[in-house]
Coordinates of C-alpha atoms and ligand atoms in Angstrom, one line a residue:
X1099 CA 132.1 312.0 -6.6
X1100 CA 135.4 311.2 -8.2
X1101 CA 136.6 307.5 -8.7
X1102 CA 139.0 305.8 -5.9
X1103 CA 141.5 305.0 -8.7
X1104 CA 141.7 308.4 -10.5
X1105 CA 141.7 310.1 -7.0
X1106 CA 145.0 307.6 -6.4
X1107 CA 146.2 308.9 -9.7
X1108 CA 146.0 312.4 -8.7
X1109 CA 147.9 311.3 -5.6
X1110 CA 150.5 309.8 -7.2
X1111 CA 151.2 312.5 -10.0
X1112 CA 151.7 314.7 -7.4
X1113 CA 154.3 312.6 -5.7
X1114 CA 155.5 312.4 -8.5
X1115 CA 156.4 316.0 -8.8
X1116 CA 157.9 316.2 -4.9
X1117 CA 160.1 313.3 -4.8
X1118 CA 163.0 311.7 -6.8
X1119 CA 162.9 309.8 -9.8
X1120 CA 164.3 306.8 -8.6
X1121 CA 162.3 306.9 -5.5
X1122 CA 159.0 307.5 -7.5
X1123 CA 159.5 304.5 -9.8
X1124 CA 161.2 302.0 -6.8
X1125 CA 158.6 302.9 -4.2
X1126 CA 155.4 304.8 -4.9
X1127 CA 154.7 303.4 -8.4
X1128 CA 154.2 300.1 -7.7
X1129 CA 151.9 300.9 -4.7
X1130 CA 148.3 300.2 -5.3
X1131 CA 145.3 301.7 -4.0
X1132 CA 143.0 299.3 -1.9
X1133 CA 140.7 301.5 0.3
X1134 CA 139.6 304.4 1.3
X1135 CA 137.1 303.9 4.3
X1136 CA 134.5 306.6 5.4
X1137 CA 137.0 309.3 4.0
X1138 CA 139.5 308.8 7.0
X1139 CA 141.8 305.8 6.2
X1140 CA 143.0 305.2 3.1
X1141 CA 144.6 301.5 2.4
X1142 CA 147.4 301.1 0.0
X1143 CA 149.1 297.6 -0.9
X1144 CA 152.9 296.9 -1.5
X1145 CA 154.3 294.2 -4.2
X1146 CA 156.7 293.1 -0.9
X1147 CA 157.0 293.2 2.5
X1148 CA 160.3 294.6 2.1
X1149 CA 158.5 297.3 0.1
X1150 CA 156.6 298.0 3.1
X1151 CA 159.2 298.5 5.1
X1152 CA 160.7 301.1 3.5
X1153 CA 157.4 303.0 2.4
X1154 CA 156.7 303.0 6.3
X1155 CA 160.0 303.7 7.8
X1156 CA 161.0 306.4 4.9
X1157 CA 158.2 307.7 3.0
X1158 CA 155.2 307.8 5.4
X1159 CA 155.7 311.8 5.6
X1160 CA 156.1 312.7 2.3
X1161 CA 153.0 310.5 1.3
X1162 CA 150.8 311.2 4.0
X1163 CA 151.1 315.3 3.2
X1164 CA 150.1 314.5 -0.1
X1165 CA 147.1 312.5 0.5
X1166 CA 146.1 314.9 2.8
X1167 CA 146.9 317.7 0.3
X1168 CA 144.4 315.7 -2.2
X1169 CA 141.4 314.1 0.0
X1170 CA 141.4 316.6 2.5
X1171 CA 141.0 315.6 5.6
X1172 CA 143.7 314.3 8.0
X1173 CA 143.7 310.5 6.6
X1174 CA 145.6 307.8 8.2
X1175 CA 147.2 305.7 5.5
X1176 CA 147.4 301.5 6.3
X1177 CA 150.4 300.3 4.5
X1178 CA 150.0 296.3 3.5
X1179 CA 152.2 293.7 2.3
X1180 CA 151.1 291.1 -0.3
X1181 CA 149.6 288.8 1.6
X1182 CA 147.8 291.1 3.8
X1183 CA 146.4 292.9 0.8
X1184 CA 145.0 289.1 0.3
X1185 CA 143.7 289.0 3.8
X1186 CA 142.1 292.2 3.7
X1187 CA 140.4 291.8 0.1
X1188 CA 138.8 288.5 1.2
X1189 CA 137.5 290.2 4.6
X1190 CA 135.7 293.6 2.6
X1191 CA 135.2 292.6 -0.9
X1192 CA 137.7 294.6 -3.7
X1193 CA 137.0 297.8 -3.6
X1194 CA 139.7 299.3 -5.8
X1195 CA 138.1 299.2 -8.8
X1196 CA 134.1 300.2 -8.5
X1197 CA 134.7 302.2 -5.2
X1198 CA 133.6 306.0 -5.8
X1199 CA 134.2 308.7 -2.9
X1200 CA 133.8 312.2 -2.2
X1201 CA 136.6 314.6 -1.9
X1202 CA 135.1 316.5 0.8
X1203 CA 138.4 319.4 1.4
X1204 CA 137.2 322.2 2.5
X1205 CA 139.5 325.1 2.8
X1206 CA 136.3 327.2 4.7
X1207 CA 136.0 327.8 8.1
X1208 CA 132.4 326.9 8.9
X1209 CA 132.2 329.5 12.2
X1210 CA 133.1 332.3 9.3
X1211 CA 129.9 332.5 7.5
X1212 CA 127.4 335.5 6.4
X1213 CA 124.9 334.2 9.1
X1214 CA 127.7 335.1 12.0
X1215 CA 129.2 337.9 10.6
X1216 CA 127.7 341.5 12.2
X1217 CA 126.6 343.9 10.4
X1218 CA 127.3 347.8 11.6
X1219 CA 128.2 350.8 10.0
X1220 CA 131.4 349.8 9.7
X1221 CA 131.4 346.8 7.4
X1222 CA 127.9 347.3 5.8
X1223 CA 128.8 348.1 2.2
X1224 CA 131.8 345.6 2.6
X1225 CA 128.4 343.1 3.5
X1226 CA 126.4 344.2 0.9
X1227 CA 129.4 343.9 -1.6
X1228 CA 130.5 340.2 -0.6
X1229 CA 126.2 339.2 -0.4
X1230 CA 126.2 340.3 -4.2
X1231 CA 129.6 338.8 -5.5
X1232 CA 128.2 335.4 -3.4
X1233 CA 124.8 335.4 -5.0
X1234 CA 126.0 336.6 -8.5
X1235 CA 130.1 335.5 -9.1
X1236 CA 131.6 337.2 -11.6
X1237 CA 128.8 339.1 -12.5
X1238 CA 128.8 342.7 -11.0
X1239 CA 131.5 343.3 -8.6
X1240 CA 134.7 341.6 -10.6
X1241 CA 137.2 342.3 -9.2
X1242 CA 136.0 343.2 -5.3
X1243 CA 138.9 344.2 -3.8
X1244 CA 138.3 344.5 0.3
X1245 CA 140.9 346.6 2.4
X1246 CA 141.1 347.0 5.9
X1247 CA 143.1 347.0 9.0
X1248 CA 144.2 344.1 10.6
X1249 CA 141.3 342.0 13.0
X1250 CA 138.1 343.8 11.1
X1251 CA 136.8 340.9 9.5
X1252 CA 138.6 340.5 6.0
X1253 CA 138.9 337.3 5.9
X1254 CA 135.7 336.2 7.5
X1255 CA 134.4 338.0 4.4
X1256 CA 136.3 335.3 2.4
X1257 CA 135.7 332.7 4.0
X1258 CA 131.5 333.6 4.2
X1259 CA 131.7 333.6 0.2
X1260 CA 133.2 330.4 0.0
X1261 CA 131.1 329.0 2.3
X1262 CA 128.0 330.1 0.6
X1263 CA 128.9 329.0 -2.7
X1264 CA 130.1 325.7 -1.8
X1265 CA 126.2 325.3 -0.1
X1266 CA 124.0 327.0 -3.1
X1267 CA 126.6 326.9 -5.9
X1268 CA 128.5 323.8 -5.4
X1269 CA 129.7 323.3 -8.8
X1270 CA 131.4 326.0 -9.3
X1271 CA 135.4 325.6 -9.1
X1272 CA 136.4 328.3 -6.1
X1273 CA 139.9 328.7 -4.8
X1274 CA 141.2 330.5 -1.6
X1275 CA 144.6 331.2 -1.2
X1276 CA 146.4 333.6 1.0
X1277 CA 149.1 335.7 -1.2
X1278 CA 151.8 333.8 0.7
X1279 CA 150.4 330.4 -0.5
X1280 CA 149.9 332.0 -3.9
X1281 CA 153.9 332.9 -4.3
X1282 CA 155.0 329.6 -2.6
X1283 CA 152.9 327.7 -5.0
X1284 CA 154.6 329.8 -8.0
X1285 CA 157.7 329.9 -6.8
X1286 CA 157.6 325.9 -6.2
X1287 CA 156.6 325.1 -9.4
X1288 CA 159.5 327.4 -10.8
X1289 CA 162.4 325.3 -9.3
X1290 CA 160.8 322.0 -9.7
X1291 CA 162.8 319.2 -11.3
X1292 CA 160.1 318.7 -14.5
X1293 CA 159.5 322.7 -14.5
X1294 CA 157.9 322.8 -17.4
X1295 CA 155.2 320.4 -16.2
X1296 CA 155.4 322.1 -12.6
X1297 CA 154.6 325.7 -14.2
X1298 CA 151.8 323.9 -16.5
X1299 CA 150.1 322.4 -13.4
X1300 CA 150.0 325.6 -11.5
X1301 CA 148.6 327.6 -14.5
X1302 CA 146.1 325.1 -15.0
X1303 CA 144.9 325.3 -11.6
X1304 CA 144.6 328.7 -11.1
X1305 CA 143.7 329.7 -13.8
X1306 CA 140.6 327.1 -14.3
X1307 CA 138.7 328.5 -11.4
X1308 CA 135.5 330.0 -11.6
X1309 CA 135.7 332.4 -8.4
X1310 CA 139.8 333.2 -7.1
X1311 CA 140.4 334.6 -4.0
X1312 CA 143.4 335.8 -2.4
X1313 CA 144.1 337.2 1.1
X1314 CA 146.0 339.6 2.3
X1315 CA 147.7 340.7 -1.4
X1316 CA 150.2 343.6 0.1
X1317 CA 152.5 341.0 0.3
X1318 CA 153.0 340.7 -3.2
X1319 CA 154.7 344.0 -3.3
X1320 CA 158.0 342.7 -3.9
X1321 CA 157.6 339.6 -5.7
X1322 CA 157.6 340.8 -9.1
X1323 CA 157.6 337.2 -10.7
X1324 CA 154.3 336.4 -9.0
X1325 CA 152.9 340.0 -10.0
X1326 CA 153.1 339.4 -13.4
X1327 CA 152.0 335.5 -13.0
X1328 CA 149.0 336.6 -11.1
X1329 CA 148.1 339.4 -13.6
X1330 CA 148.5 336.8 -16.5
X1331 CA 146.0 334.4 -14.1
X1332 CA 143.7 337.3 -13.2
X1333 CA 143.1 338.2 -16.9
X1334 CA 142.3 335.0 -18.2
X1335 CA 139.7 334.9 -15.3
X1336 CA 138.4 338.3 -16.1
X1337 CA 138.2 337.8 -19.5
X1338 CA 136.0 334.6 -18.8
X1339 CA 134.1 336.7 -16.2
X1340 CA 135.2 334.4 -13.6
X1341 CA 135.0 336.2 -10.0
X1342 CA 138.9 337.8 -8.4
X1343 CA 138.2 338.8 -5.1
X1344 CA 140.8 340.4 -3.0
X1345 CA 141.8 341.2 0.1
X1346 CA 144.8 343.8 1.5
X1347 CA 145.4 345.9 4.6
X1348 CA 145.6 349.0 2.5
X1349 CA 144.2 350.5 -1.0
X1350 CA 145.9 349.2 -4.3
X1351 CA 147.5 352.8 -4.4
X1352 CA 149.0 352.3 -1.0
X1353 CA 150.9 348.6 -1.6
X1354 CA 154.6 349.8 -2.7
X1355 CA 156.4 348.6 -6.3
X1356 CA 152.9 347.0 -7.2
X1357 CA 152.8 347.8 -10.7
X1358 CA 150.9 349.8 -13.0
X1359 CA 149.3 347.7 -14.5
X1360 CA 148.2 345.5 -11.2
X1361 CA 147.5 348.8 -10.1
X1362 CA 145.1 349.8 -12.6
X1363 CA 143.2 346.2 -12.7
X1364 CA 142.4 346.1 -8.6
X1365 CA 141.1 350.0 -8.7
X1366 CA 138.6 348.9 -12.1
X1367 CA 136.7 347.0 -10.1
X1368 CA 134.8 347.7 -6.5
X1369 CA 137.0 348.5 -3.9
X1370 CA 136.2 348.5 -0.6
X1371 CA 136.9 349.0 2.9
X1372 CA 136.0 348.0 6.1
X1373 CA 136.2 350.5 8.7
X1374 CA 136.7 349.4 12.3
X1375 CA 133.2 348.8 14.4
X1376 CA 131.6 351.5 16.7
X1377 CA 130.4 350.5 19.7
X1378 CA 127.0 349.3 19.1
X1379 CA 128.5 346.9 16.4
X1380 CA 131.7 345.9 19.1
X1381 CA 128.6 344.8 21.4
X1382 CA 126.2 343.0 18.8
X1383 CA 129.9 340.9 18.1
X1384 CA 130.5 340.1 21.4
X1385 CA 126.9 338.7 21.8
X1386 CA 127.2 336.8 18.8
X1387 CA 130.2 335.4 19.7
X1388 CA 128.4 334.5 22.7
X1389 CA 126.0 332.9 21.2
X1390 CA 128.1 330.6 18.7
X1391 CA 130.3 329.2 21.5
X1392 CA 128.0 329.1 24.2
X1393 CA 129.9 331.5 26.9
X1394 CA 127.1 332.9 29.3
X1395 CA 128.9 336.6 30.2
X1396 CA 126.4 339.5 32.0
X1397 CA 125.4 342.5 29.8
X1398 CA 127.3 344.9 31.7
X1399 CA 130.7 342.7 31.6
X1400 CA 130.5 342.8 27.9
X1401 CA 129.7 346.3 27.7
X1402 CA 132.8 347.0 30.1
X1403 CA 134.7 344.7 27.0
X1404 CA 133.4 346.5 24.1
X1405 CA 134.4 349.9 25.8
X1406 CA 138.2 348.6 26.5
X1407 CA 139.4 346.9 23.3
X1408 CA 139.5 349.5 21.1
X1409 CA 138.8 348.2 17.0
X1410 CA 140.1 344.9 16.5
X1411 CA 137.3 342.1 16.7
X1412 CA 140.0 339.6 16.9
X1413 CA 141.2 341.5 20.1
X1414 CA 137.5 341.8 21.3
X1415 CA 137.3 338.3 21.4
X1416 CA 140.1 337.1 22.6
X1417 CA 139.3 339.0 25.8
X1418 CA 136.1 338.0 25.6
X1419 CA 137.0 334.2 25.8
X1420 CA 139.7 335.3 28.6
X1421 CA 136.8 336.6 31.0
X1422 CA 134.9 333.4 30.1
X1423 CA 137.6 331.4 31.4
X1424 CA 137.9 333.5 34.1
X1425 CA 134.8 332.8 35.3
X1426 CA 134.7 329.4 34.9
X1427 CA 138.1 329.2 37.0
X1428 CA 135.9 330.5 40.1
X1429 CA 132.9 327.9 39.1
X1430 CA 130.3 330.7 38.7
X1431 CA 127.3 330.2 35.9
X1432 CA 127.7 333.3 34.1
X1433 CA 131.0 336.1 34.1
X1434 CA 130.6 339.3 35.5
X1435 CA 131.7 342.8 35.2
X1436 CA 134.5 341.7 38.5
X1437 CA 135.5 338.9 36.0
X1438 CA 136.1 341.3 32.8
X1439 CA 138.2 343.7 34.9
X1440 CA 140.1 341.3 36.2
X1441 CA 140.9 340.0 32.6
X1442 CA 141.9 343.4 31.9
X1443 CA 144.6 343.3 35.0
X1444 CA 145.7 340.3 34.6
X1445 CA 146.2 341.4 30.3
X1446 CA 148.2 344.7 31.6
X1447 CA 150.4 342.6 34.3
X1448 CA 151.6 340.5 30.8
X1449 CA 151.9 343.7 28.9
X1450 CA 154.4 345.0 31.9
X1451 CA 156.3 341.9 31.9
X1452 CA 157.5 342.3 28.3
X1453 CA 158.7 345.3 29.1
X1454 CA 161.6 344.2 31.7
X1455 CA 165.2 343.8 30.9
X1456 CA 167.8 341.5 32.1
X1457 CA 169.5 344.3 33.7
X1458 CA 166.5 345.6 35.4
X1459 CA 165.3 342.1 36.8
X1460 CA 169.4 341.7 37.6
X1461 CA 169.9 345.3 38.9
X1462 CA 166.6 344.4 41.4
X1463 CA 167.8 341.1 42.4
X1464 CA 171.3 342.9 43.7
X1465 CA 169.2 345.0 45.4
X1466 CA 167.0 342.4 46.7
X1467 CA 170.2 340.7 48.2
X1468 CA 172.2 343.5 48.9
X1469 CA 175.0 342.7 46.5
X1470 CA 177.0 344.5 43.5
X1471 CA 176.5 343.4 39.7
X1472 CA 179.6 342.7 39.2
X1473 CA 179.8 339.8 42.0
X1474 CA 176.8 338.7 40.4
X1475 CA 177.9 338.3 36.8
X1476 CA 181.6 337.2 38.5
X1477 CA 183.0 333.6 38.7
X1478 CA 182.4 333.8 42.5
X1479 CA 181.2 330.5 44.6
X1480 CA 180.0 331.5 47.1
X1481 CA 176.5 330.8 48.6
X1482 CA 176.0 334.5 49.3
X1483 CA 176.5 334.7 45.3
X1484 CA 175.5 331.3 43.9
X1485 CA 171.5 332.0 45.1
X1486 CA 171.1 335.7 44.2
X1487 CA 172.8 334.5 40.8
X1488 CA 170.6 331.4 39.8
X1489 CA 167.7 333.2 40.7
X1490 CA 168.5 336.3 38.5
X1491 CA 168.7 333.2 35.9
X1492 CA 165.7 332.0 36.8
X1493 CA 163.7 335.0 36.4
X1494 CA 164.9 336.0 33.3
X1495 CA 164.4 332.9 32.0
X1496 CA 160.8 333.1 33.3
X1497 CA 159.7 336.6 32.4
X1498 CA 161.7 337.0 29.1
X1499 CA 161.8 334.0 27.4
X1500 CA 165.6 334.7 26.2
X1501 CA 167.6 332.3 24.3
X1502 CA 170.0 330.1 26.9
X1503 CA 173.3 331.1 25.3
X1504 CA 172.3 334.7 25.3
X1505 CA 171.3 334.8 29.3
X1506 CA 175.0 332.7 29.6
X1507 CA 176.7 335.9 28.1
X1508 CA 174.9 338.4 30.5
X1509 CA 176.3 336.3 33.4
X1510 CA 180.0 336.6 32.1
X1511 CA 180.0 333.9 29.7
X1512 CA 178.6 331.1 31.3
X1513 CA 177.7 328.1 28.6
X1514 CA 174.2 327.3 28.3
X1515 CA 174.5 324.1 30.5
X1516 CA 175.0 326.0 33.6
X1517 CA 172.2 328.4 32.9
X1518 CA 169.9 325.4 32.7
X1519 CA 171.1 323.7 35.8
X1520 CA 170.4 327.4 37.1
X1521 CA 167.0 327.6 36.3
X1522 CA 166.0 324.1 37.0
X1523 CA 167.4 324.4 40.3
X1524 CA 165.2 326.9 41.5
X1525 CA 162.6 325.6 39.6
X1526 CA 162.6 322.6 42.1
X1527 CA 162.9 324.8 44.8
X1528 CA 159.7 326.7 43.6
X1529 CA 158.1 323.3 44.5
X1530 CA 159.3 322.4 47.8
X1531 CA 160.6 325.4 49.8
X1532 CA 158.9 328.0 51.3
X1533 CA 161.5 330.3 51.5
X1534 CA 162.5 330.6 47.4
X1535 CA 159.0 331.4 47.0
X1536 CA 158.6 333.7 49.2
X1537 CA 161.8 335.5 47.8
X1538 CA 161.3 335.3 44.0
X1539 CA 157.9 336.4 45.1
X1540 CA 159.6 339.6 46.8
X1541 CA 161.8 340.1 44.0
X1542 CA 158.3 340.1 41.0
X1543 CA 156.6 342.4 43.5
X1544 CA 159.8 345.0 43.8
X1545 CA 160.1 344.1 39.9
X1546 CA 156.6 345.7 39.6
X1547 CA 157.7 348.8 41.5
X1548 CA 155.4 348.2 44.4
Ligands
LIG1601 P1 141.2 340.2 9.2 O1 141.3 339.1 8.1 O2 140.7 341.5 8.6 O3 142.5 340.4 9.9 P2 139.5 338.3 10.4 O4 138.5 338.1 9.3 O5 140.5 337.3 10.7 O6 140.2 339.7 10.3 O7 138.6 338.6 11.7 C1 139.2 338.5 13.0 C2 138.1 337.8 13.9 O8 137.0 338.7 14.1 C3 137.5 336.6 13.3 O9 137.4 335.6 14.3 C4 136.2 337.0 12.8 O10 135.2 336.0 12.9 C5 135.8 338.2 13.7 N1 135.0 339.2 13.1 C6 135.4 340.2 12.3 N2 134.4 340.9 11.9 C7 133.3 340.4 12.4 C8 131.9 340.7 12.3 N3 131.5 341.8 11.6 N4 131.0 339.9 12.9 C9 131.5 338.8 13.6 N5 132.8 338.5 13.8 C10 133.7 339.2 13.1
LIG1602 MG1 143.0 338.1 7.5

């Protein structure tokens, strides 16, 4: 429980840092702090309505990322003028000053916790590892560093051990940054206006915490500011056996230009890796995930899934939620084996897509129509030209996704208005006649090579 008037405080330092001088002292110091109700609207007061309307027509961004930053959750902000401030005092009493509410951010993800994470041969020392470092923090394991491809379950890991200590250990002071947050956050406070403050602040925060943990550290490699920040951080924690947990998508050895001495901290502790699941453990996932989202999906169609994705869980269930869709497209109570295979299809029909070019879906629409490329890149009106052309526009646009101006430059240099008017024409066609179906239809089917 923190009060309503030092969590405002915190608020405003922090504007402080990421706005201009002037605009700090005209607009956000004089605002006061009214409300915050249930967590989810916070009510500030203005010293003028004129006030007001600048905070809401110029400011509302910056502040609202910051309170959302501090308290958490995605607040809505009420912005009063004087007299409303009044209005709104005399209706719910003055809250401001006795008014004490928990900060309830939460950087876990509560489906990521030990009780849903499946354990195999895989990722059973990994487990046991992460269970200890929970139960004990910065007692045994210190540092654990975890490594593993991508989609095995790193960051679950990360996320389970924050979760648990936030339930049994709730004091403690536990951080989770991803090694991308961990150099924005350095590098921000190195080109702040009041560095010195700036650097101050970040050192004080990470290096205050009681359990640190940073994903996905390989892309530190080349930041050689933030390697020597974060080994200055990591040995004040270790000194104070605080708990540095790590995760990386390859042993310390393997991360290039990390340095010696980074080197030789992350291998002094437990490192461990987390192999990717056999097929018992790609089953006992998939029944899980079952389970925790409620898909009803036959035995058989989640063996047929466990036997096609081949390692990464991420993978297993993303095609896992596809066949569930599937099956509730066609209304039926529970997916089948048909359902899962047809996923499958309908997943290798995308893959074959992104392999097209322009010139093959052009060279096929010539064909198609029976003319040369050349008349269908040319300058030529003609209706015998104009269709053929704006469908090859069409399709490209369709199937590859391309950038306007570049499909204009495959069709002679055309600017990127007349590509949309193109497309859009035989996107209205797709709608209303038969026959344009039917043709770009013929074209995709000849496209497919069958
Ligand atoms: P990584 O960080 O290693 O790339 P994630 O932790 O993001 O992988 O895992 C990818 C997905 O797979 C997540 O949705 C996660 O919940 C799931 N997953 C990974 N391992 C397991 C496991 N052993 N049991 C249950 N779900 C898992
Ligand atoms: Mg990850």
């Amino acid at each position: 429980m923190q009060e309503l008037k030092n969590i405002w405080a915190t608020i405003l330092e922090k504007l402080e840092l990421n706005v201009s001088n002037v605009s700090f002292v005209m607009w956000f110091k004089p605002l006061k702090v009214v409300d915050l109700v249930d967590n989810k609207k916070l009510v500030i007061a203005t010293n003028s309505t004129s006030a007001k309307n600048q905070i809401l027509r110029n400011y509302m961004d910056k502040l609202s990322e910051v309170v959302n930053d501090i308290i958490g959750t995605s607040v809505e902000i009420e912005v009063l003028d004087p007299n409303e401030e009044i209005a709104y005092v005399e209706k719910n009493g003055d809250k401001n000053s006795q008014k004490e509410v928990e900060v309830t951010k939460n950087p876990f993800n509560n489906k990521y916790t030990f009780d849903n994470f499946v354990v195999g041969k895989s990722n059973q020392f990994v487990y046991a590892a992460a269970r200890a470092v929970a139960e004990h923090p910065g007692e045994k394991f210190n540092p654990l560093f975890i490594y593993g491809g991508v989609g095995l379950g790193k960051t679950h890991i990360l996320h389970a051990i924050g979760n648990y200590l936030r339930e049994f250990n709730p004091n403690l002071k536990v951080a989770y940054v991803t090694c991308e947050q961990f150099v924005n956050a350095y590098t921000e406070s190195l080109g702040s206006n009041s560095k010195m403050k700036a650097t101050l602040e970040f050192r004080a925060k990470y290096r205050n915490l009681d359990v640190l943990m940073v994903d996905d550290i390989q892309s530190i490699s080349n930041k050689m500011g933030t390697q020597e920040e974060f080994f200055n951080t990591y040995n004040e924690l270790y000194q104070n056996n605080k708990q540095v947990i790590i995760t990386s998508d390859r042993p310390p050895k393997e991360i290039p230009t990390l340095t010696d001495r980074l080197q030789s901290r992350f291998s002094s502790g437990i490192l461990q890796d987390i192999q990717s699941p056999d097929y018992e453990t790609k089953v006992a996932i998939l029944r899980k995930k079952c389970q925790i989202e409620k898909y009803v999906i036959d035995d058989d169609a989640i063996n047929y899934i466990a036997e096609r994705v081949d390692s990464n869980i991420r993978e297993l269930e993303g095609m896992l939620a596809k066949v569930n869709f599937f099956a509730n497209l066609l209304g039926k109570k529970s997916a089948t084996k048909e359902d899962a295979i047809e996923a499958f299809d309908s997943e290798a029909e995308e893959d074959k897509n992104e392999d097209y070019t322009p010139e093959m879906i052009i060279s096929t629409v010539c064909k198609y129509f029976d003319i040369t490329k050349e008349e269908i890149v040319s300058k030529k009106k003609s209706k015998e030209i104009v269709e053929p052309r704006m469908i090859a526009i069409y399709l490209i646009d369709e199937l590859l996704a391309m950038p306007l101006k570049a499909i204009g430059k495959i069709f002679g240099g055309r600017d990127h208005s007349t590509v949309i008017n193109a497309r859009d024409n035989i996107s209205a066609k797709m709608k209303t006649s038969q026959k344009t179906q039917t043709m770009v239809a013929e074209i995709k089917r000849m496209l497919k090579g069958g």
